[in-house]
CSV table of C-alpha atoms and ligand atoms in Angstrom, one decimal:
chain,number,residue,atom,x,y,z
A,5,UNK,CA,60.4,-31.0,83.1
A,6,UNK,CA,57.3,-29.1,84.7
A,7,UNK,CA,58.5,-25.4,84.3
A,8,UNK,CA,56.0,-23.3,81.7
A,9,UNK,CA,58.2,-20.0,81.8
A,10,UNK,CA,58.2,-18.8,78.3
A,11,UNK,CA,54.9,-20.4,77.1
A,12,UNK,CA,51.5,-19.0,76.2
A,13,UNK,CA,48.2,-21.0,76.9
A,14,UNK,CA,45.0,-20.7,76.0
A,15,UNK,CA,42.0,-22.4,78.2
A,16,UNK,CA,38.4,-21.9,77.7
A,17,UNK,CA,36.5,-22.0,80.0
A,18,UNK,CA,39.0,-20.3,81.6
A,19,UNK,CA,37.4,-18.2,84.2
A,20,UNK,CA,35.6,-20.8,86.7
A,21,UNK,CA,35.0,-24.4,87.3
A,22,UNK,CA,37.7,-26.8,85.6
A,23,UNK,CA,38.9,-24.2,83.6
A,24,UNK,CA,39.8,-21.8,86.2
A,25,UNK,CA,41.5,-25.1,88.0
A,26,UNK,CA,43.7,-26.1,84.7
A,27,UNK,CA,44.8,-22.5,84.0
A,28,UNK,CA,45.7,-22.1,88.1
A,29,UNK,CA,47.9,-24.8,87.1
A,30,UNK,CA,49.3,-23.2,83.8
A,31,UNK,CA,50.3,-20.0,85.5
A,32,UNK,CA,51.7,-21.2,88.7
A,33,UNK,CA,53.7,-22.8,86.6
A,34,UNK,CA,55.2,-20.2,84.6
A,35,UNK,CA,52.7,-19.6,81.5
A,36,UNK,CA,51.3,-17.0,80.2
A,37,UNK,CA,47.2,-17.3,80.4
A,38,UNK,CA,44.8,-16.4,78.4
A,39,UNK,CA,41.6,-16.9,79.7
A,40,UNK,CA,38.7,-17.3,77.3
A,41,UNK,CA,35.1,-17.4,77.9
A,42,UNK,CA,31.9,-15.0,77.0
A,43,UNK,CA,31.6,-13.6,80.3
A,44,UNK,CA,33.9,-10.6,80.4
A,45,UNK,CA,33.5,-10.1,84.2
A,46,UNK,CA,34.2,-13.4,85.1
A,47,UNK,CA,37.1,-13.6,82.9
A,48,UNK,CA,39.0,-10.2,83.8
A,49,UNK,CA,38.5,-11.5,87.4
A,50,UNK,CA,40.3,-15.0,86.9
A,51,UNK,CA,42.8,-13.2,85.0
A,52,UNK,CA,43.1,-10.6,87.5
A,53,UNK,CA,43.7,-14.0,90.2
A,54,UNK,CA,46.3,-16.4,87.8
A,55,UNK,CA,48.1,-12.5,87.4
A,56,UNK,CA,49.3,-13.3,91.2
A,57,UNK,CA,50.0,-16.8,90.9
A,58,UNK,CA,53.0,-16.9,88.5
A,59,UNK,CA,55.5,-14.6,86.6
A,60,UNK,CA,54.0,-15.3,83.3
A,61,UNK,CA,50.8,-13.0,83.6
A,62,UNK,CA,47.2,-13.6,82.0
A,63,UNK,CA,45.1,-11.7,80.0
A,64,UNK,CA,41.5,-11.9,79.4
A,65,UNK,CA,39.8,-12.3,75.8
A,66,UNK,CA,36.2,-12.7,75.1
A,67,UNK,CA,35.0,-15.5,72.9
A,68,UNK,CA,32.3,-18.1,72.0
A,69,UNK,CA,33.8,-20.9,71.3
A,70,UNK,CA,30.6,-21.7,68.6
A,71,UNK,CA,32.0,-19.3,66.2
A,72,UNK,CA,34.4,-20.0,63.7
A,73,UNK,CA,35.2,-16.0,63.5
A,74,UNK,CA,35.4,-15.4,67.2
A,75,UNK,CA,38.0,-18.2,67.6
A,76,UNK,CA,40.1,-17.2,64.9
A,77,UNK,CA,39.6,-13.5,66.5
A,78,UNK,CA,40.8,-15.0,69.9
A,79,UNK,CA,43.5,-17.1,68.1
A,80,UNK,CA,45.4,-14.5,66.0
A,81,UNK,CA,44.9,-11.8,69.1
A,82,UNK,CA,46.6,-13.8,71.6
A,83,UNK,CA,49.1,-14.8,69.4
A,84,UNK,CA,49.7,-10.9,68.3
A,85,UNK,CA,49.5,-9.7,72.0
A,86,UNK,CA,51.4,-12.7,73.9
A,87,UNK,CA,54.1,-13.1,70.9
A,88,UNK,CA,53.4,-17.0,70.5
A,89,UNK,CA,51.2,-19.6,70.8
A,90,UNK,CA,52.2,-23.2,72.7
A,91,UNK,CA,49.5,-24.8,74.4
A,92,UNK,CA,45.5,-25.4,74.0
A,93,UNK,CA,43.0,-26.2,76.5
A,94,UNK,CA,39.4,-27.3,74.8
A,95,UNK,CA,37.5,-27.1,78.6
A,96,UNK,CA,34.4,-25.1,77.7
A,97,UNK,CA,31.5,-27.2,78.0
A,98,UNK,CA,27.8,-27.1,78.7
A,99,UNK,CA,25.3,-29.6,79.6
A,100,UNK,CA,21.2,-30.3,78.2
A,101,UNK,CA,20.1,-32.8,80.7
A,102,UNK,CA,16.8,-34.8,79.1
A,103,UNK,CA,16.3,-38.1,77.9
A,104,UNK,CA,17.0,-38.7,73.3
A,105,UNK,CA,13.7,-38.5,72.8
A,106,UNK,CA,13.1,-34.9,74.4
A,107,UNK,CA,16.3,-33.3,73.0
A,108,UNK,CA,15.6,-30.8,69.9
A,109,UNK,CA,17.5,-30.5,67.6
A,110,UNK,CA,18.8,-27.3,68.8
A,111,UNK,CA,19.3,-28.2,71.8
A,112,UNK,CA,21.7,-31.2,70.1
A,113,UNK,CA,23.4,-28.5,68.0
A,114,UNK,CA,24.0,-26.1,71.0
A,115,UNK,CA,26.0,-29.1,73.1
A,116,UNK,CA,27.4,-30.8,70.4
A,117,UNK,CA,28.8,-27.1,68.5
A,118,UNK,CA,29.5,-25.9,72.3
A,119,UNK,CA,31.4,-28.9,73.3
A,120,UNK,CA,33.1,-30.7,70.5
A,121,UNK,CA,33.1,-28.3,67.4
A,122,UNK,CA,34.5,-26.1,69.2
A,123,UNK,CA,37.9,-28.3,70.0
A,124,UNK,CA,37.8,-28.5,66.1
A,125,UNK,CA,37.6,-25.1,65.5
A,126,UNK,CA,40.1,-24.0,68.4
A,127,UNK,CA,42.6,-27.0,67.3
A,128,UNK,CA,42.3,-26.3,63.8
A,129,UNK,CA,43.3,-22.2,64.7
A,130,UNK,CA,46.0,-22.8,66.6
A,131,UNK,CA,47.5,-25.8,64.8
A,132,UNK,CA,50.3,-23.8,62.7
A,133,UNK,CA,51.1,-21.7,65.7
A,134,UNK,CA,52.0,-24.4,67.6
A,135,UNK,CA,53.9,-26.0,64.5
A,136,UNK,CA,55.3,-22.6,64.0
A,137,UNK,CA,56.6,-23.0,67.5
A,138,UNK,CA,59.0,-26.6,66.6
A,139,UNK,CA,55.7,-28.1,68.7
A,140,UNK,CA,53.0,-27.6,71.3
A,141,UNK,CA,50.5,-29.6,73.6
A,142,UNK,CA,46.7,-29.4,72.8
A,143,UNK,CA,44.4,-30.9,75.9
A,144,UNK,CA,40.9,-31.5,75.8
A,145,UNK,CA,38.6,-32.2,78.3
A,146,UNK,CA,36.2,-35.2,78.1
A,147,UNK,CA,33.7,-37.0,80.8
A,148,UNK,CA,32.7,-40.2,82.3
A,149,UNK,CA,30.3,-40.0,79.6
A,150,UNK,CA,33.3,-40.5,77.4
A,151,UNK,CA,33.7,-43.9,78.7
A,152,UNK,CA,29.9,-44.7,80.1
A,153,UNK,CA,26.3,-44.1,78.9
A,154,UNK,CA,23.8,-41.9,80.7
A,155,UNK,CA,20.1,-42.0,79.8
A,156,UNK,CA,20.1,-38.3,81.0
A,157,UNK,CA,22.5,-36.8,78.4
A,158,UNK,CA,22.5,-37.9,75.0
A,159,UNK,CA,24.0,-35.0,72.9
A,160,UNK,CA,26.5,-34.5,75.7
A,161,UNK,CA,28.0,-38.0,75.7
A,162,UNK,CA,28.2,-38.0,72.2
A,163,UNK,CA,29.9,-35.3,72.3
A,164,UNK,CA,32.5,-36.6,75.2
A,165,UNK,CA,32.9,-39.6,73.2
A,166,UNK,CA,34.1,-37.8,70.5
A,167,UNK,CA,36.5,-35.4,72.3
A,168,UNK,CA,38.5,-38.9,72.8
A,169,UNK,CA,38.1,-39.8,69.5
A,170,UNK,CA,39.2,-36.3,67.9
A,171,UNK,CA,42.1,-36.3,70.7
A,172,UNK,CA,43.6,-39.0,68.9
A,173,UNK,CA,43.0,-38.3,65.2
A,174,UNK,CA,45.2,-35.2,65.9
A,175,UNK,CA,47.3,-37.0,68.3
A,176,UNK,CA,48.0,-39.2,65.2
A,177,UNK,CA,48.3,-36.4,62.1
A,178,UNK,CA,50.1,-34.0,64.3
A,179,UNK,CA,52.8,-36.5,66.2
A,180,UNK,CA,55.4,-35.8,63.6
A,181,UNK,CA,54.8,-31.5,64.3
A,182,UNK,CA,55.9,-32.2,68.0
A,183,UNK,CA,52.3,-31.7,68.9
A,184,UNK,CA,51.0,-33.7,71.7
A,185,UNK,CA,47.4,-33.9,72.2
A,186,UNK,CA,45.6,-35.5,75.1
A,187,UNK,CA,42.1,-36.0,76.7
A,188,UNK,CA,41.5,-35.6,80.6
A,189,UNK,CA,38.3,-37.4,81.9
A,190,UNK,CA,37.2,-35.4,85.2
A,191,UNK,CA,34.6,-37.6,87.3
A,192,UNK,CA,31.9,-35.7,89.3
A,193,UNK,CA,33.4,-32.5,90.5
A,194,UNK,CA,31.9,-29.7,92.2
A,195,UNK,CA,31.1,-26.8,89.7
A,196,UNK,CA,28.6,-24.5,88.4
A,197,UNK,CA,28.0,-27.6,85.5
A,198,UNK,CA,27.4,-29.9,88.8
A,199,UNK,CA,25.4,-27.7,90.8
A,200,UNK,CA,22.7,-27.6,88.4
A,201,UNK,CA,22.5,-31.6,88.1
A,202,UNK,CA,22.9,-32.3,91.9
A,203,UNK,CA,19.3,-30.0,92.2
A,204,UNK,CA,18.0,-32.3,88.4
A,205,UNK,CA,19.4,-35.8,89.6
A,206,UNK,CA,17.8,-36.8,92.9
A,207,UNK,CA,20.2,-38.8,94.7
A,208,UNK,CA,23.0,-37.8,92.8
A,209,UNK,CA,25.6,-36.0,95.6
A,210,UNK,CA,25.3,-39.1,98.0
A,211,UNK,CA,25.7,-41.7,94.9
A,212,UNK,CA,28.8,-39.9,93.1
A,213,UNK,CA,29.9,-40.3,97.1
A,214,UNK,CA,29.7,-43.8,97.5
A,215,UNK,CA,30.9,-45.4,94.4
A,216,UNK,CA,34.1,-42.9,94.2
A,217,UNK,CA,36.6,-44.4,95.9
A,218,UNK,CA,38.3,-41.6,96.9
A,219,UNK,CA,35.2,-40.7,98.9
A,220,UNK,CA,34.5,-37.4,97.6
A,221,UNK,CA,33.7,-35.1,95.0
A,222,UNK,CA,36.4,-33.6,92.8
A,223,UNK,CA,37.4,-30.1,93.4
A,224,UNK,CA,38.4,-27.5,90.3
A,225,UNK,CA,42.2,-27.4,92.1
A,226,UNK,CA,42.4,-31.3,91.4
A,227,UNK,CA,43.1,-30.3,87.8
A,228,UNK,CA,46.5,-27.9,88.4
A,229,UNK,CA,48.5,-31.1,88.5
A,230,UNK,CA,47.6,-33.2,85.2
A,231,UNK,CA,47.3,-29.7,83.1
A,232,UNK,CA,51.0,-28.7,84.4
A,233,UNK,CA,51.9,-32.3,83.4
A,234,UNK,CA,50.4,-32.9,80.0
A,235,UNK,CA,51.8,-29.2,78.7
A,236,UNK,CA,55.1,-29.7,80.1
A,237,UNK,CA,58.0,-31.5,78.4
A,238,UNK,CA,57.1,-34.4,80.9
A,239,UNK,CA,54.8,-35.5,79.0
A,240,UNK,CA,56.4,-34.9,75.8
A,241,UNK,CA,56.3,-38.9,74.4
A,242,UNK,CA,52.6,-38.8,75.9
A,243,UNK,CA,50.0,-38.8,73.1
A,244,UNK,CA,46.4,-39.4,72.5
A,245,UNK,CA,45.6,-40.9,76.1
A,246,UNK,CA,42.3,-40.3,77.9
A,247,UNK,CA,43.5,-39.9,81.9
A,248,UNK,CA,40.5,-39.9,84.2
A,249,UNK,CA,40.9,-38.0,87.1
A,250,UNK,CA,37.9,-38.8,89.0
A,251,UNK,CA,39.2,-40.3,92.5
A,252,UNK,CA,39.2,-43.9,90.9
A,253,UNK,CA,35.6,-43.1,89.7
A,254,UNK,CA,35.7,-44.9,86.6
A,255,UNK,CA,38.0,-48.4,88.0
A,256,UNK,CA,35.0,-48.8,90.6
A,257,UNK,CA,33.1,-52.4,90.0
B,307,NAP,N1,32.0,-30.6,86.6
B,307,NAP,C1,32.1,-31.8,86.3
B,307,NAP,O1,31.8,-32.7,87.1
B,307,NAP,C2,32.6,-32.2,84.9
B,307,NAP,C3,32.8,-33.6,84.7
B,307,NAP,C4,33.3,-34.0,83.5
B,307,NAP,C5,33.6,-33.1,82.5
B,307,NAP,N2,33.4,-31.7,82.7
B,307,NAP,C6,33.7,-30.8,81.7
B,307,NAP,O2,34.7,-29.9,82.1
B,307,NAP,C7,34.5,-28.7,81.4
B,307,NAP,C8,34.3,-27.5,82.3
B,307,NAP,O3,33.1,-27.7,83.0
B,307,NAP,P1,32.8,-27.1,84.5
B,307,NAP,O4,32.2,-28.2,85.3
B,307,NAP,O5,34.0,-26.3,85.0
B,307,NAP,O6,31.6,-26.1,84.1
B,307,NAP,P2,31.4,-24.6,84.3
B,307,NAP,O7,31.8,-24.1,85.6
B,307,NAP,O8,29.9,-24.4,83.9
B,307,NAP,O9,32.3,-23.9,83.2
B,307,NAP,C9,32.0,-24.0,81.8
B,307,NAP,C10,32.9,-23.0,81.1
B,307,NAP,O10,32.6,-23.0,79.7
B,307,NAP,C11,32.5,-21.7,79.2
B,307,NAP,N3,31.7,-21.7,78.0
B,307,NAP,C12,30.5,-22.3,77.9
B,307,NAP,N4,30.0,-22.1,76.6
B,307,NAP,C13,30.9,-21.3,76.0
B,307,NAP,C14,31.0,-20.7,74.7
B,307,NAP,N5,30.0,-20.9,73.8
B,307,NAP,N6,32.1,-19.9,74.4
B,307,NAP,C15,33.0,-19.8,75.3
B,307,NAP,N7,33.0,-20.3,76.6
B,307,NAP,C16,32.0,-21.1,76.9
B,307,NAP,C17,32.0,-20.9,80.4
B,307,NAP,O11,32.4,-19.6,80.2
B,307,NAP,P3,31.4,-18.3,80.0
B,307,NAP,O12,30.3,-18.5,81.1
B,307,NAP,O13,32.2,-17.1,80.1
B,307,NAP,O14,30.8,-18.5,78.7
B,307,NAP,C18,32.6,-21.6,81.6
B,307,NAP,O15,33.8,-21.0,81.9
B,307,NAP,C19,33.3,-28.9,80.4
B,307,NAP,O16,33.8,-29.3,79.2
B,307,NAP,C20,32.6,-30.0,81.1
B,307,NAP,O17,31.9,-30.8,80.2
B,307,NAP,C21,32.9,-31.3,83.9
């Protein structure tokens, strides 16, 4: 039910943070990783670390997820060089923290293309290698700000909000290729993304600390678990669902 071997996954993002904690996941659990990100040093050195962790192997290919070329580049090479294509992981993300009425318009355009575009454009590449493949599994990662507002960061919770809402227009259109598609909502975990608002947001560390009942911060290894689920064929009558892992975060009164 949990065993990858045999399957090729893609994660951008793939070389720190979330990402890195997903494709850990992926390739102790058999799969082939490709990890996809812009920074080639980063990225040969998480492939160079998920190579030890499973028989499967990984494989580094540069991308920017913005760019409708580069992703069909990253696409049709990791399909050519890993001989198939079964699972998806839409993690890149960045973050513009300043209140609607400061955000430019480029700066909308940069998170909105950076974080939900690009599950578009990545879906929309992979989608007939995965139907190729009698099926696949296509994750996406949202936010809190999926669920809740944040006067701090417009452009990203609108794009959060609509990583859920894409998640399950090609959870619905894509049901009856064997293609499961789900969200995961991570709460306030400790990454580069975090770092930078923990030093924006006074405050921020010891709040996140008391209203999450786990009574801590996430860490990127908190991730292995729900990724190995929601590719494997556990999961396989699992479709379109948003599942927070955030410590019990987002069930706090
Ligand atoms: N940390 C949290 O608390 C938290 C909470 C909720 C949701 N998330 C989400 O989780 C995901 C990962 O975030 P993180 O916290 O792990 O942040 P991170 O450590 O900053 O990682 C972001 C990743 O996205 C990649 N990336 C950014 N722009 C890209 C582009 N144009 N093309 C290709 N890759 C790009 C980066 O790779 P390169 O540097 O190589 O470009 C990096 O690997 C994001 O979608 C974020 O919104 C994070």
């Amino acid at each position: 039910m949990f065993d990858l071997t045999g399957k090729v996954a893609i994660v951008t993002g793939g070389n720190g943070g979330i990402g890195l904690g997903l494709a850990r996941g992926l390739a102790a659990a058999g799969a082939r990783v490709v990890v996809a990100g812009r920074n080639r040093e980063k990225s040969a050195a998480a492939a160079a670390e998920l190579q030890k962790l499973g028989p499967g192997g990984a494989l580094a290919i540069e991308v920017d997820v913005t760019e409708q070329r580069s992703v069909e580049v990253l696409v049709r090479s990791a399909v050519e060089r890993c001989g198939g294509l079964h699972i998806l992981v839409n993690n890149a993300g960045i973050n513009i923290r300043k209140p609607p009425h400061e955000v430019t318009l480029e700066e909308w355009r940069r998170v909105i293309d950076t974080n939900l575009t690009s599950a578009y454009l990545c879906s929309h590449a992979a989608y007939p290698h995965l139907k190729g493949a009698g099926g696949g599994k296509v994750i996406n990662i949202g936010s809190m700000l999926s669920i809740f507002g944040a006067g701090f960061a417009p452009a990203y919770a609108a794009s959060k909000g609509g990583i859920v809402q894409f998640t399950r227009a090609c959870a619905s259109a894509w049901a009856k290729d064997n293609i499961q598609v789900n969200a995961i909502l991570p709460g306030w975990i400790d990454t580069e993304l975090t770092r930078t608002a923990r030093e924006q947001i006074p405050g921020l560390h010891d709040s996140v600390l008391k209203r999450t009942p786990a009574g801590r911060w996430g860490a990127m290894d908190d991730f292995g678990g729900i990724a190995v689920f929601l590719a494997a064929s556990a999961s396989d009558f699992v479709t379109g669902t948003a599942i927070p892992v955030d410590g019990g975060y987002s069930i706090q009164a």
